[in-house]
Short mmCIF file of C-alpha atoms in Angstrom, two decimals:
data_model
loop_
_atom_site.label_atom_id
_atom_site.label_comp_id
_atom_site.label_asym_id
_atom_site.label_seq_id
_atom_site.Cartn_x
_atom_site.Cartn_y
_atom_site.Cartn_z
CA MET A 206 70.95 -54.35 26.80
CA SER A 207 74.60 -53.93 25.67
CA ILE A 208 77.37 -51.27 25.58
CA ASP A 209 77.34 -52.07 22.10
CA GLY A 210 73.47 -51.77 21.50
CA PHE A 211 72.75 -48.55 23.99
CA LEU A 212 75.71 -46.88 21.53
CA THR A 213 74.53 -48.42 18.30
CA PHE A 214 71.28 -46.72 19.03
CA PHE A 215 72.39 -43.07 19.99
CA GLY A 216 73.91 -43.36 16.44
CA PHE A 217 70.13 -43.98 14.98
CA LEU A 218 68.72 -41.89 16.77
CA ALA A 219 71.51 -39.58 15.63
CA ALA A 220 71.66 -40.14 11.77
CA GLY A 221 67.31 -40.39 12.10
CA PHE A 222 68.00 -36.49 13.55
CA ALA A 223 70.32 -35.24 10.48
CA LEU A 224 68.11 -36.84 8.01
CA LEU A 225 65.39 -34.62 8.55
CA ASP A 226 64.59 -30.92 6.70
CA GLU A 227 65.62 -28.50 7.97
CA VAL A 228 62.17 -27.63 8.84
CA SER A 229 61.48 -31.01 10.74
CA LYS A 230 64.79 -30.09 13.27
CA LEU A 231 63.91 -26.98 13.92
CA ARG A 232 60.36 -27.92 15.35
CA LEU A 233 62.45 -30.73 17.66
CA LEU A 234 64.65 -28.38 18.64
CA LEU A 235 62.09 -25.20 19.83
CA HIS A 236 61.37 -26.98 23.46
CA VAL A 237 64.66 -28.30 23.24
CA LYS A 238 65.66 -26.81 26.12
CA ARG A 239 63.44 -28.24 27.81
CA GLN A 240 64.32 -31.98 26.93
CA VAL A 241 68.63 -31.65 28.25
CA LEU A 242 68.40 -32.57 32.28
CA TRP A 243 66.03 -35.26 31.60
CA PHE A 244 68.28 -36.73 28.71
CA LEU A 245 72.04 -35.77 30.36
CA PHE A 246 70.10 -37.54 33.99
CA SER A 247 68.91 -40.60 31.69
CA PHE A 248 71.85 -41.19 29.60
CA ALA A 249 73.64 -40.95 31.87
CA LEU A 250 72.01 -43.56 34.42
CA ILE A 251 72.26 -45.93 31.29
CA GLY A 252 76.05 -45.30 31.08
CA ALA A 253 76.41 -46.36 35.16
CA LEU A 254 74.49 -49.14 34.57
CA LEU A 255 76.22 -50.53 31.26
CA LEU A 256 79.99 -49.16 31.63
CA PRO A 257 81.05 -52.13 34.52
CA GLU A 258 81.43 -55.65 33.31
CA GLU A 259 80.26 -57.44 36.17
CA PRO A 260 78.01 -54.45 38.00
CA SER A 261 77.01 -56.68 41.26
CA LYS A 262 80.73 -57.10 42.30
CA ASP A 263 83.22 -54.35 40.48
CA VAL A 264 82.03 -51.18 40.33
CA PRO A 265 84.07 -48.03 39.54
CA SER A 266 85.06 -46.04 42.86
CA TYR A 267 84.50 -43.24 41.29
CA TYR A 268 80.42 -43.87 41.45
CA PRO A 269 78.50 -41.69 44.51
CA GLY A 270 77.31 -43.73 46.55
CA PRO A 271 73.73 -43.95 46.12
CA ILE A 272 74.40 -44.70 42.02
CA SER A 273 76.91 -47.84 43.21
CA ASN A 274 73.95 -48.77 45.30
CA PHE A 275 71.85 -48.57 42.57
CA VAL A 276 73.77 -50.57 40.14
CA LYS A 277 74.18 -53.08 42.20
CA TRP A 278 70.59 -53.71 42.74
CA ALA A 279 69.99 -53.47 38.93
CA ASP A 280 71.83 -55.93 38.81
CA ASN A 281 70.35 -58.18 41.03
CA THR A 282 67.09 -58.12 39.27
CA ALA A 283 65.89 -60.76 36.61
CA SER A 284 65.95 -58.53 34.57
CA GLY A 285 69.92 -57.55 35.06
CA ALA A 286 71.62 -54.27 34.65
CA GLY A 287 71.62 -54.17 30.81
CA GLY A 288 67.71 -55.00 30.99
CA MET A 289 67.60 -52.05 33.63
CA ALA A 290 69.41 -50.02 31.25
CA PHE A 291 66.51 -50.59 27.98
CA LEU A 292 63.43 -49.85 30.43
CA ILE A 293 65.09 -46.27 32.00
CA LEU A 294 65.68 -45.47 27.32
CA ILE A 295 61.99 -46.42 26.98
CA LEU A 296 61.37 -44.27 29.64
CA TRP A 297 63.42 -41.89 28.78
CA ALA A 298 61.77 -41.73 25.49
CA VAL A 299 58.29 -42.10 26.36
CA VAL A 300 59.00 -38.52 29.01
CA ALA A 301 60.41 -37.16 26.36
CA VAL A 302 57.25 -37.38 23.90
CA PHE A 303 55.13 -35.87 26.74
CA LEU A 304 57.51 -33.16 27.89
CA TYR A 305 57.50 -32.45 24.02
CA LYS A 306 53.78 -32.48 23.67
CA THR A 307 52.52 -30.95 26.60
CA ALA A 308 55.52 -27.79 25.83
CA TRP A 309 54.30 -24.52 27.16
CA PRO A 310 55.66 -21.27 24.86
CA THR A 311 58.43 -18.78 26.65
CA SER A 312 60.06 -15.91 25.32
CA SER A 313 62.99 -17.93 24.91
CA SER A 314 62.39 -20.11 21.62
CA LEU A 315 60.56 -16.98 19.81
CA LYS A 316 63.87 -17.46 17.88
CA LYS A 317 63.58 -20.06 17.01
CA LEU A 318 60.32 -19.54 16.61
CA SER A 319 60.24 -17.07 13.72
CA ILE A 320 63.29 -19.40 11.86
CA LEU A 321 60.47 -21.96 11.47
CA ALA A 322 57.99 -19.34 11.00
CA ASN A 323 59.98 -17.72 7.42
CA ARG A 324 61.36 -21.37 6.40
CA LEU A 325 57.15 -22.82 6.55
CA ALA A 326 55.71 -19.72 5.49
CA THR A 327 57.99 -19.52 2.09
CA GLN A 328 57.62 -22.92 1.59
CA GLY A 329 53.70 -22.96 1.48
CA ARG A 330 53.08 -24.98 4.63
CA TYR A 331 50.51 -22.97 6.08
CA LEU A 332 48.80 -25.64 8.51
CA GLU A 333 51.65 -25.90 10.03
CA LEU A 334 52.81 -22.88 10.44
CA VAL A 335 48.96 -22.42 11.96
CA GLU A 336 50.07 -25.10 14.57
CA VAL A 337 53.32 -24.21 15.30
CA VAL A 338 52.42 -20.17 15.89
CA LYS A 339 48.75 -20.53 17.75
CA PRO A 340 50.22 -21.77 20.79
CA TYR A 341 52.29 -19.06 21.38
CA ILE A 342 49.80 -16.02 19.55
CA PRO A 343 49.11 -14.48 23.28
CA LEU A 344 53.05 -14.42 24.43
CA ILE A 345 54.23 -12.84 21.41
CA ARG A 346 51.05 -9.80 21.53
CA ARG A 347 52.66 -9.45 25.34
CA ASP A 348 55.65 -9.90 24.25
CA SER A 349 55.65 -7.12 21.03
CA ARG A 350 53.56 -4.40 23.49
CA ARG A 351 56.67 -5.20 26.13
CA ASP A 352 54.14 -7.05 28.38
CA LEU A 353 56.25 -9.32 29.99
CA PHE A 354 56.58 -8.88 33.70
CA LEU A 355 61.07 -7.86 33.24
CA GLN A 356 60.31 -6.03 30.09
CA ARG A 357 57.82 -4.02 32.31
CA ILE A 358 59.87 -3.53 35.26
CA HIS A 359 62.55 -2.40 32.99
CA ASP A 360 61.04 0.50 31.62
CA TRP A 361 59.30 1.56 34.63
CA LEU A 362 62.59 1.99 35.72
CA ALA A 363 64.67 3.08 32.82
CA ALA A 364 62.32 6.38 32.25
CA GLY A 365 62.82 7.03 36.41
CA GLY A 366 60.03 4.56 38.81
CA PRO A 367 57.82 7.59 40.13
CA PHE A 368 59.57 9.79 38.86
CA ALA A 369 58.83 9.29 35.17
CA LEU A 370 58.19 12.66 32.92
CA SER A 371 54.23 12.43 31.49
CA ILE A 372 53.36 13.44 28.38
CA SER A 373 51.80 16.95 30.00
CA ASP A 374 54.99 17.53 32.04
CA TRP A 375 56.89 17.41 28.98
CA MET A 376 54.54 20.31 27.28
CA GLN A 377 54.52 22.14 30.58
CA LEU A 378 58.53 22.43 30.69
CA GLY A 379 58.59 25.61 28.89
CA LYS A 380 56.38 27.32 31.58
CA GLN A 381 56.99 29.32 34.07
CA PRO A 382 54.74 30.48 36.75
CA SER A 383 54.62 34.27 38.06
CA GLY A 384 56.39 34.74 41.51
CA TRP A 385 59.28 33.98 42.32
CA LEU A 386 58.78 32.66 44.93
CA ARG A 387 56.96 30.23 42.67
CA GLN A 388 60.11 29.80 40.28
CA THR A 389 62.33 28.80 42.45
CA LYS A 390 59.94 25.54 43.81
CA GLN A 391 59.35 24.96 40.76
CA ALA A 392 62.64 25.44 39.86
CA ALA A 393 63.78 22.94 43.11
CA PHE A 394 61.64 20.44 42.03
CA LYS A 395 62.77 19.91 39.12
CA TRP A 396 65.80 19.15 39.47
CA LEU A 397 64.74 17.05 42.81
CA ARG A 398 62.57 14.73 40.54
CA ARG A 399 65.59 14.99 37.70
CA VAL A 400 68.33 13.85 40.08
CA GLY A 401 65.39 10.80 41.07
CA ARG A 402 65.60 10.18 37.84
CA LYS A 403 68.52 9.07 37.01
CA MET A 404 69.18 7.10 40.57
CA ILE A 405 65.55 4.72 39.62
CA SER A 406 66.71 4.73 36.37
CA ALA A 407 70.31 3.69 37.34
CA LEU A 408 68.88 0.14 37.93
CA ALA A 409 67.70 -0.88 34.71
CA LEU A 410 70.84 -1.83 34.33
CA PHE A 411 70.44 -5.02 37.10
CA VAL A 412 66.95 -5.84 34.60
CA PRO A 413 67.29 -8.23 31.16
CA ALA A 414 65.82 -5.92 29.06
CA LYS A 415 64.59 -8.43 26.65
CA ARG A 416 64.42 -6.27 23.58
CA GLU A 417 66.13 -8.85 20.98
CA VAL A 418 62.59 -10.45 22.12
CA SER A 419 60.55 -7.96 21.42
CA GLN A 420 61.76 -7.52 18.27
CA THR A 421 61.78 -11.17 17.16
CA ALA A 422 57.96 -11.26 18.55
CA THR A 423 57.27 -7.78 16.64
CA ASP A 424 58.60 -9.30 13.40
CA LEU A 425 56.81 -12.78 13.73
CA GLU A 426 53.17 -10.04 13.88
CA ILE A 427 54.60 -8.65 10.75
CA LEU A 428 54.96 -11.90 8.78
CA LEU A 429 51.73 -13.04 9.98
CA LEU A 430 49.81 -10.08 9.15
CA ARG A 431 51.64 -9.65 5.89
CA SER A 432 52.11 -13.23 3.95
CA ALA A 433 49.94 -13.01 1.51
CA GLY A 434 49.58 -16.82 0.88
CA LEU A 435 48.84 -17.25 5.03
CA ARG A 436 45.35 -14.71 4.16
CA ASP A 437 44.73 -16.84 0.15
CA PHE A 438 44.83 -20.35 3.10
CA LEU A 439 43.15 -19.00 5.59
CA THR A 440 40.39 -17.36 3.68
CA SER A 441 39.09 -20.97 3.89
CA SER A 442 40.66 -22.60 6.58
CA ARG A 443 41.52 -21.73 10.37
CA ALA A 444 39.06 -19.42 11.28
CA ASP A 445 40.65 -19.23 14.52
CA PHE A 446 43.70 -18.30 13.25
CA ILE A 447 41.53 -15.34 11.68
CA ILE A 448 40.31 -14.50 15.31
CA ASP A 449 43.94 -14.53 16.55
CA LEU A 450 45.47 -12.06 13.70
CA MET A 451 42.81 -9.42 14.74
CA GLU A 452 43.61 -9.47 18.28
CA PHE A 453 47.48 -7.71 17.09
CA GLU A 454 47.49 -4.26 17.96
CA ARG A 455 49.02 -3.04 14.29
CA PHE A 456 48.67 -0.34 12.47
CA SER A 457 48.29 -3.44 9.76
CA THR A 458 45.93 -5.19 11.21
CA GLU A 459 43.86 -2.69 9.58
CA ASP A 460 44.92 -3.73 6.56
CA PHE A 461 44.18 -7.47 7.05
CA VAL A 462 41.18 -7.32 8.29
CA THR A 463 40.22 -5.06 5.45
CA ASP A 464 42.26 -7.58 2.66
CA ILE A 465 41.02 -10.80 4.59
CA MET A 466 37.42 -10.05 4.48
CA ASN A 467 37.86 -9.06 0.23
CA ARG A 468 38.97 -11.96 0.24
CA MET A 469 36.24 -14.38 1.87
CA MET A 470 33.84 -11.86 0.54
CA THR A 471 34.88 -13.24 -3.00
CA THR A 472 35.65 -16.69 -3.22
CA PRO A 473 32.34 -19.24 -2.43
CA ASN A 474 32.71 -21.53 0.40
CA SER A 475 34.90 -19.51 2.47
CA HIS A 476 34.15 -18.89 6.29
CA PHE A 477 31.59 -15.68 5.70
CA PHE A 478 29.48 -17.42 3.13
CA ARG A 479 30.09 -21.03 4.67
CA GLU A 480 28.95 -19.57 8.53
CA LEU A 481 26.66 -17.02 7.47
CA ARG A 482 24.47 -19.86 5.92
CA LEU A 483 25.20 -21.95 8.65
CA MET A 484 23.55 -19.54 11.27
CA GLU A 485 20.52 -20.43 9.28
CA SER A 486 19.96 -23.26 10.79
CA THR A 487 18.35 -23.22 14.82
CA ASN A 488 16.03 -25.35 16.28
CA GLY A 489 12.65 -25.19 18.71
CA ARG A 490 14.82 -23.60 21.65
CA GLY A 491 16.35 -20.55 19.28
CA SER A 492 20.57 -21.86 20.10
CA PHE A 493 22.38 -22.42 16.16
CA VAL A 494 22.80 -25.63 15.45
CA TYR A 495 26.27 -25.38 14.35
CA GLU A 496 26.75 -23.66 16.92
CA ASP A 497 30.63 -24.70 17.27
CA GLN A 498 31.35 -24.60 13.74
CA LEU A 499 30.46 -20.66 13.61
CA VAL A 500 34.08 -19.27 14.66
CA LEU A 501 33.26 -15.67 12.33
CA MET A 502 30.39 -14.97 13.45
CA LYS A 503 30.69 -16.01 17.67
CA SER A 504 33.13 -13.38 17.70
CA PHE A 505 31.64 -10.75 14.51
CA VAL A 506 28.21 -11.21 15.42
CA LEU A 507 28.03 -12.03 19.94
CA ASN A 508 30.16 -10.36 20.96
CA GLY A 509 29.48 -5.98 19.27
CA GLU A 510 32.77 -4.70 21.73
CA PHE A 511 34.96 -6.67 19.44
CA SER A 512 32.79 -5.70 16.05
CA CYS A 513 33.39 -2.18 17.19
CA ASN A 514 36.86 -2.37 18.24
CA HIS A 515 37.85 -4.25 15.48
CA GLY A 516 36.11 -2.45 12.76
CA VAL A 517 34.88 -5.22 11.05
CA TRP A 518 32.13 -3.21 9.51
CA LYS A 519 34.03 -1.39 7.37
CA PRO A 520 36.05 -4.16 5.02
CA ILE A 521 32.31 -5.69 4.85
CA GLY A 522 30.41 -3.01 3.14
CA ASP A 523 32.97 -1.25 1.90
CA GLY A 524 33.45 -4.24 -0.26
CA ALA A 525 29.97 -4.82 -1.31
CA ILE A 526 29.10 -1.94 -2.33
CA THR A 527 32.71 -1.51 -4.71
CA GLN A 528 31.61 -4.83 -6.02
CA ILE A 529 27.85 -3.28 -6.56
CA SER A 530 29.34 -0.75 -7.70
CA GLU A 531 32.79 -2.19 -9.95
CA ASP A 532 32.45 -5.76 -11.10
CA ARG A 533 30.80 -5.38 -14.77
CA GLU A 534 29.68 -9.43 -13.98
CA TYR A 535 27.86 -9.21 -10.66
CA ARG A 536 25.59 -6.17 -11.87
CA GLU A 537 24.99 -7.87 -14.70
CA LYS A 538 23.80 -10.97 -11.99
CA LEU A 539 22.05 -8.08 -9.71
CA LEU A 540 20.29 -7.20 -12.62
CA ASP A 541 19.25 -10.75 -13.58
CA THR A 542 16.08 -13.15 -11.35
CA PRO A 543 16.72 -13.44 -8.90
CA PRO A 544 17.86 -17.30 -7.24
CA GLU A 545 15.48 -19.39 -4.86
CA ASN A 546 15.92 -18.35 -1.26
CA ALA A 547 18.94 -21.30 -0.75
CA GLN A 548 20.80 -19.52 -3.11
CA LEU A 549 20.75 -16.49 -1.92
CA PHE A 550 23.75 -17.35 0.73
CA ASP A 551 26.17 -17.26 -2.66
CA ASP A 552 25.75 -13.64 -2.83
CA PRO A 553 27.97 -10.79 -1.10
CA THR A 554 25.47 -8.47 -0.97
CA PHE A 555 22.92 -10.35 0.94
CA CYS A 556 24.75 -12.13 3.12
CA THR A 557 26.50 -8.44 3.89
CA VAL A 558 22.84 -7.44 5.08
CA GLN A 559 22.30 -10.33 7.08
CA LEU A 560 25.54 -9.85 9.38
CA PHE A 561 25.09 -6.28 9.83
CA ALA A 562 21.17 -6.90 10.53
CA ALA A 563 22.73 -9.71 13.25
CA MET A 564 25.94 -7.46 14.35
CA VAL A 565 23.47 -4.26 14.75
CA GLY A 566 21.27 -6.05 17.10
CA THR A 567 24.25 -7.44 18.91
CA ALA A 568 24.65 -3.76 19.73
CA ALA A 569 21.50 -2.55 20.86
CA ARG A 570 21.34 -5.80 23.12
CA GLU A 571 24.34 -4.71 24.77
CA GLY A 572 24.32 -0.98 24.51
CA ILE A 573 27.25 -0.34 22.47
CA GLU A 574 27.20 3.53 21.14
CA ASP A 575 29.23 2.89 18.01
CA HIS A 576 27.37 1.51 15.52
CA MET A 577 28.26 3.09 12.65
CA TRP A 578 28.13 -0.14 10.60
CA LEU A 579 24.41 0.25 10.64
CA MET A 580 24.65 3.66 7.80
CA TYR A 581 25.94 1.64 5.19
CA MET A 582 22.30 -0.07 4.10
CA SER A 583 20.84 3.18 2.91
CA ILE A 584 24.24 3.65 0.71
CA ILE A 585 24.19 0.20 -0.45
CA SER A 586 19.89 0.72 -1.14
CA LYS A 587 21.20 3.45 -2.59
CA GLU A 588 23.72 1.74 -5.32
CA LEU A 589 21.46 -0.65 -5.77
CA VAL A 590 18.24 1.30 -6.72
CA GLU A 591 20.91 3.69 -9.20
CA MET A 592 22.16 0.74 -10.59
CA HIS A 593 18.61 0.21 -12.47
CA SER A 594 19.26 2.68 -14.73
CA HIS A 595 20.74 0.73 -16.98
CA TRP A 596 18.30 -2.34 -16.38
CA SER A 597 15.59 -2.60 -19.61
CA GLY A 598 12.32 -4.78 -17.17
CA ALA A 599 11.88 -8.26 -18.12
CA ASP A 600 8.99 -8.49 -16.17
CA PRO A 601 8.13 -5.06 -13.88
CA GLU A 602 4.60 -6.46 -13.08
CA ASP A 603 6.78 -9.32 -10.65
CA GLU A 604 7.36 -8.66 -7.19
CA PHE A 605 11.01 -8.96 -7.55
CA PRO A 606 12.04 -8.65 -11.29
CA THR A 607 15.80 -8.75 -10.50
CA LEU A 608 18.20 -10.23 -7.38
CA ALA A 609 18.69 -5.81 -6.93
CA MET A 610 15.06 -5.12 -5.47
CA ARG A 611 14.93 -8.98 -3.85
CA LEU A 612 17.93 -7.19 -2.01
CA ILE A 613 16.86 -3.84 -1.62
CA TYR A 614 13.40 -5.43 0.38
CA GLU A 615 15.93 -7.58 2.23
CA ILE A 616 17.82 -4.21 3.10
CA THR A 617 13.73 -3.14 4.63
CA ASN A 618 13.46 -6.35 7.09
CA ALA A 619 16.45 -5.19 8.61
CA GLN A 620 15.87 -1.66 9.19
CA GLN A 621 12.78 -2.36 10.08
CA ASP A 622 13.90 -5.02 12.89
CA TRP A 623 15.83 -2.13 14.13
CA ILE A 624 13.58 0.28 14.58
CA ASP A 625 11.29 -2.34 16.20
CA LEU A 626 14.51 -3.03 18.93
CA HIS A 627 11.90 -0.17 20.44
CA LYS A 628 9.34 -2.83 22.01
CA THR A 629 12.36 -4.89 23.56
CA LEU A 630 14.82 -3.29 24.55
CA PRO A 631 14.61 -2.10 28.38
CA ASP A 632 13.72 1.66 29.74
CA ASP A 633 17.57 2.20 30.75
CA ASN A 634 19.13 0.63 27.62
CA TYR A 635 21.27 3.61 25.89
CA HIS A 636 19.70 3.26 22.45
CA ASN A 637 16.02 3.39 23.94
CA SER A 638 15.90 5.60 27.49
CA LYS A 639 13.75 8.30 26.99
CA GLU A 640 16.59 11.23 25.65
CA ALA A 641 17.20 8.83 22.87
CA VAL A 642 13.95 8.30 21.78
CA ASN A 643 12.23 11.41 21.79
CA GLY A 644 15.41 13.54 18.84
CA TRP A 645 18.46 13.27 17.22
CA ASP A 646 21.19 14.56 19.18
CA ASN A 647 22.40 10.72 20.60
CA ALA A 648 23.33 8.65 18.62
CA SER A 649 20.42 5.80 19.35
CA ILE A 650 20.54 2.78 16.89
CA VAL A 651 16.46 3.31 17.09
CA MET A 652 16.16 6.59 15.79
CA TRP A 653 19.25 6.22 13.44
CA SER A 654 16.98 3.20 12.41
CA VAL A 655 14.20 5.46 11.28
CA ARG A 656 16.74 8.00 9.95
CA ASP A 657 18.07 5.01 7.88
CA TYR A 658 14.87 3.37 6.45
CA ALA A 659 13.66 6.77 5.67
CA ARG A 660 16.19 7.69 3.67
CA THR A 661 15.88 4.43 1.83
CA ILE A 662 12.39 4.24 1.12
CA ARG A 663 13.51 7.97 -0.53
CA TYR A 664 15.65 6.82 -3.13
CA ILE A 665 13.24 3.30 -4.11
CA VAL A 666 10.28 6.20 -4.40
CA SER A 667 11.96 8.99 -6.61
CA CYS A 668 13.84 6.57 -9.20
CA SER A 669 12.21 6.30 -12.25
CA HIS A 670 13.62 3.86 -13.44
CA LEU A 671 12.16 0.84 -10.72
CA PRO A 672 8.51 -0.11 -11.60
CA ASP A 673 5.40 1.25 -9.99
CA ARG A 674 4.73 -2.12 -8.32
CA PHE A 675 8.27 -2.97 -6.62
CA LYS A 676 8.12 1.33 -5.50
CA PHE A 677 3.99 1.26 -4.16
CA ASP A 678 5.27 -2.38 -2.58
CA ARG A 679 8.05 -0.42 -0.51
CA TRP A 680 5.85 2.78 0.61
CA SER A 681 2.48 0.18 1.37
CA SER A 682 4.93 -1.39 3.89
CA TYR A 683 6.47 1.78 5.18
CA VAL A 684 3.50 2.75 5.69
CA ARG A 685 2.10 -0.72 6.85
CA PHE A 686 4.96 -0.36 9.76
CA ILE A 687 4.51 3.00 10.68
CA SER A 688 1.17 2.41 11.55
CA LYS A 689 1.64 -0.19 14.22
CA ILE A 690 4.07 2.78 16.26
CA GLN A 691 1.86 3.66 18.58
CA ALA A 692 0.83 7.63 17.56
CA ASP A 693 1.22 8.79 20.91
CA GLY A 694 3.59 8.18 23.83
CA ARG A 695 6.80 7.35 24.55
CA PHE A 696 7.15 6.87 21.27
CA ARG A 697 5.34 9.86 19.50
CA PHE A 698 8.69 11.54 17.52
CA LEU A 699 10.23 7.89 17.02
CA ARG A 700 6.67 7.94 14.36
CA SER A 701 6.03 11.43 13.10
CA SER A 702 9.68 10.92 12.61
CA LEU A 703 9.47 8.18 10.26
CA ILE A 704 6.80 10.11 8.55
CA ASN A 705 8.72 13.46 8.42
CA GLU A 706 12.02 12.37 7.26
CA ALA A 707 10.35 10.10 4.04
CA ILE A 708 9.05 13.77 3.07
CA GLU A 709 11.94 16.04 3.88
CA PRO A 710 14.82 15.03 5.81
CA HIS A 711 15.80 17.36 9.41
CA ASP A 712 19.22 17.22 7.37
CA TYR A 713 20.21 18.09 4.05
CA SER A 714 19.37 16.38 1.00
CA THR A 715 19.94 15.80 -2.85
CA LEU A 716 16.13 14.73 -3.54
CA GLY A 717 14.75 17.65 -1.48
CA ASN A 718 10.72 17.67 -0.70
CA LEU A 719 8.79 14.34 -2.13
CA THR A 720 5.67 15.62 -1.28
CA VAL A 721 4.31 14.97 -4.47
CA GLN A 722 5.36 11.76 -5.53
CA LEU A 723 4.70 10.51 -1.99
CA LYS A 724 1.02 12.05 -2.80
CA VAL A 725 0.94 10.60 -5.45
CA MET A 726 0.90 7.00 -4.31
CA HIS A 727 -0.29 7.56 -0.83
CA SER A 728 -4.06 7.87 -2.44
CA GLU A 729 -3.48 4.21 -4.12
CA ILE A 730 -2.51 2.27 -1.53
CA ASP A 731 -5.28 0.40 0.37
CA SER A 732 -8.34 2.81 2.67
CA PHE A 733 -8.35 0.60 5.94
CA LEU A 734 -4.11 1.39 5.51
CA ARG A 735 -5.00 5.19 5.08
CA TYR A 736 -6.90 5.33 7.85
CA ASP A 737 -5.24 3.47 10.42
CA ALA A 738 -1.78 5.74 9.18
CA GLU A 739 -3.75 9.10 8.78
CA ASP A 740 -1.13 11.08 10.34
CA VAL A 741 0.88 9.91 7.10
CA GLY A 742 -1.71 11.67 5.21
CA ALA A 743 -1.73 14.61 6.58
CA ALA A 744 1.63 15.31 6.49
CA LEU A 745 1.35 14.90 2.88
CA GLY A 746 -1.82 17.46 2.91
CA LYS A 747 -4.66 14.72 1.72
#
């Protein structure tokens, strides 16, 4: 390899870089600082080998001793100085690629990343955007929160270190203690703290504030959370990136979660429908066959704290209610004959029920107290019941004449499963403790499910537009479920609550007392079932 060949290679390298588009250039320059020292060392060594015409005889005197010895040694090898330079060039290329592929995110590269992300988003290259930004997500989150080591040190010093004022200190500034001695002590203490704050805060000048880095990270968060095109892309691709963005602690994160969930619920074959369908496939050991594909569900269903902290239940529940009440085409579909079981996973309300059933079960087993999503079931069932006022009734003797009735049936099944948790949860679990299942003062999933199930039954029984067979079947199922709960012992309040809440809730209800309607319906159920649930008949006055 000659000096001319080396310069030609270098020229082609520069020309190739110049021909790249701006986005590709930015991607290559993202980790350029890591390459500088290796580039300078390699090309300086190549130049040292190629500059002398006869390296073994005529080595320039300005070469350092080690370099001079290396050049002579290389010239005496079989490949010569030119061959050694070529080998170093190949080694440079291999190491350069390795350094680029293994580069770790740094705060200094966030500025280039911000420019690159904006251009990728503008050009609609969302897959590249996700691949480029994903490794930086933890760094962006920490930088925007000013949680890096130097940022925390600077802010701590700037606030006065151990003499910093807390919020409670600020609130106490205007209050004066009684007595001149206490007032003197307080004044002296305040003066000493003020002096301490000024002395400590002066030290913050010697620690980098990195405010530009924090602002850049904040801009990146806002870009990722507000990009409508990125949301469309994420609806059916890269579910893992949705979870990453949900971890951003911003007010706009809630808007992102709401919008992405609404998009998934109205987009066929989105993550929402696809993963819930995959959850139905389990093996003999109870594990999911396609667990590696359940990206969203691993966070939503298997991690109750995540679902609770990020409020994933709210946009899903609200989305289902909105579609039922406002989407005219969907309302017509709900009043049609239900599809086959396999096609139910194309229905957003059915998938919502399945997701809530799994989430509430996880919350109960993990002992999570905050479970506001549970109460959506009775609200959804109310909407499904009331919409039958526009139903003409194709064949009221069918078990489920409409899709809406099939969905009501699925909701009651889920509510029964939640109440049945009292049989499997340990006694020290928050939701199954003695205090939780013997009153209404605790946020027990078991007891709140009792209230919600009873409320659903009341909506069904009081609706004059539902066919009698459907109402009779749901009431029979309700009584049969009550009969399976012990009438005395630890869960007697649970059983009595199911009865009393269906007749007249302990709190206010616009439906009032349903004794008359329930008495008529109860008289028609199987006599053996009435015998197993005598306390139901007694409560109804029969």
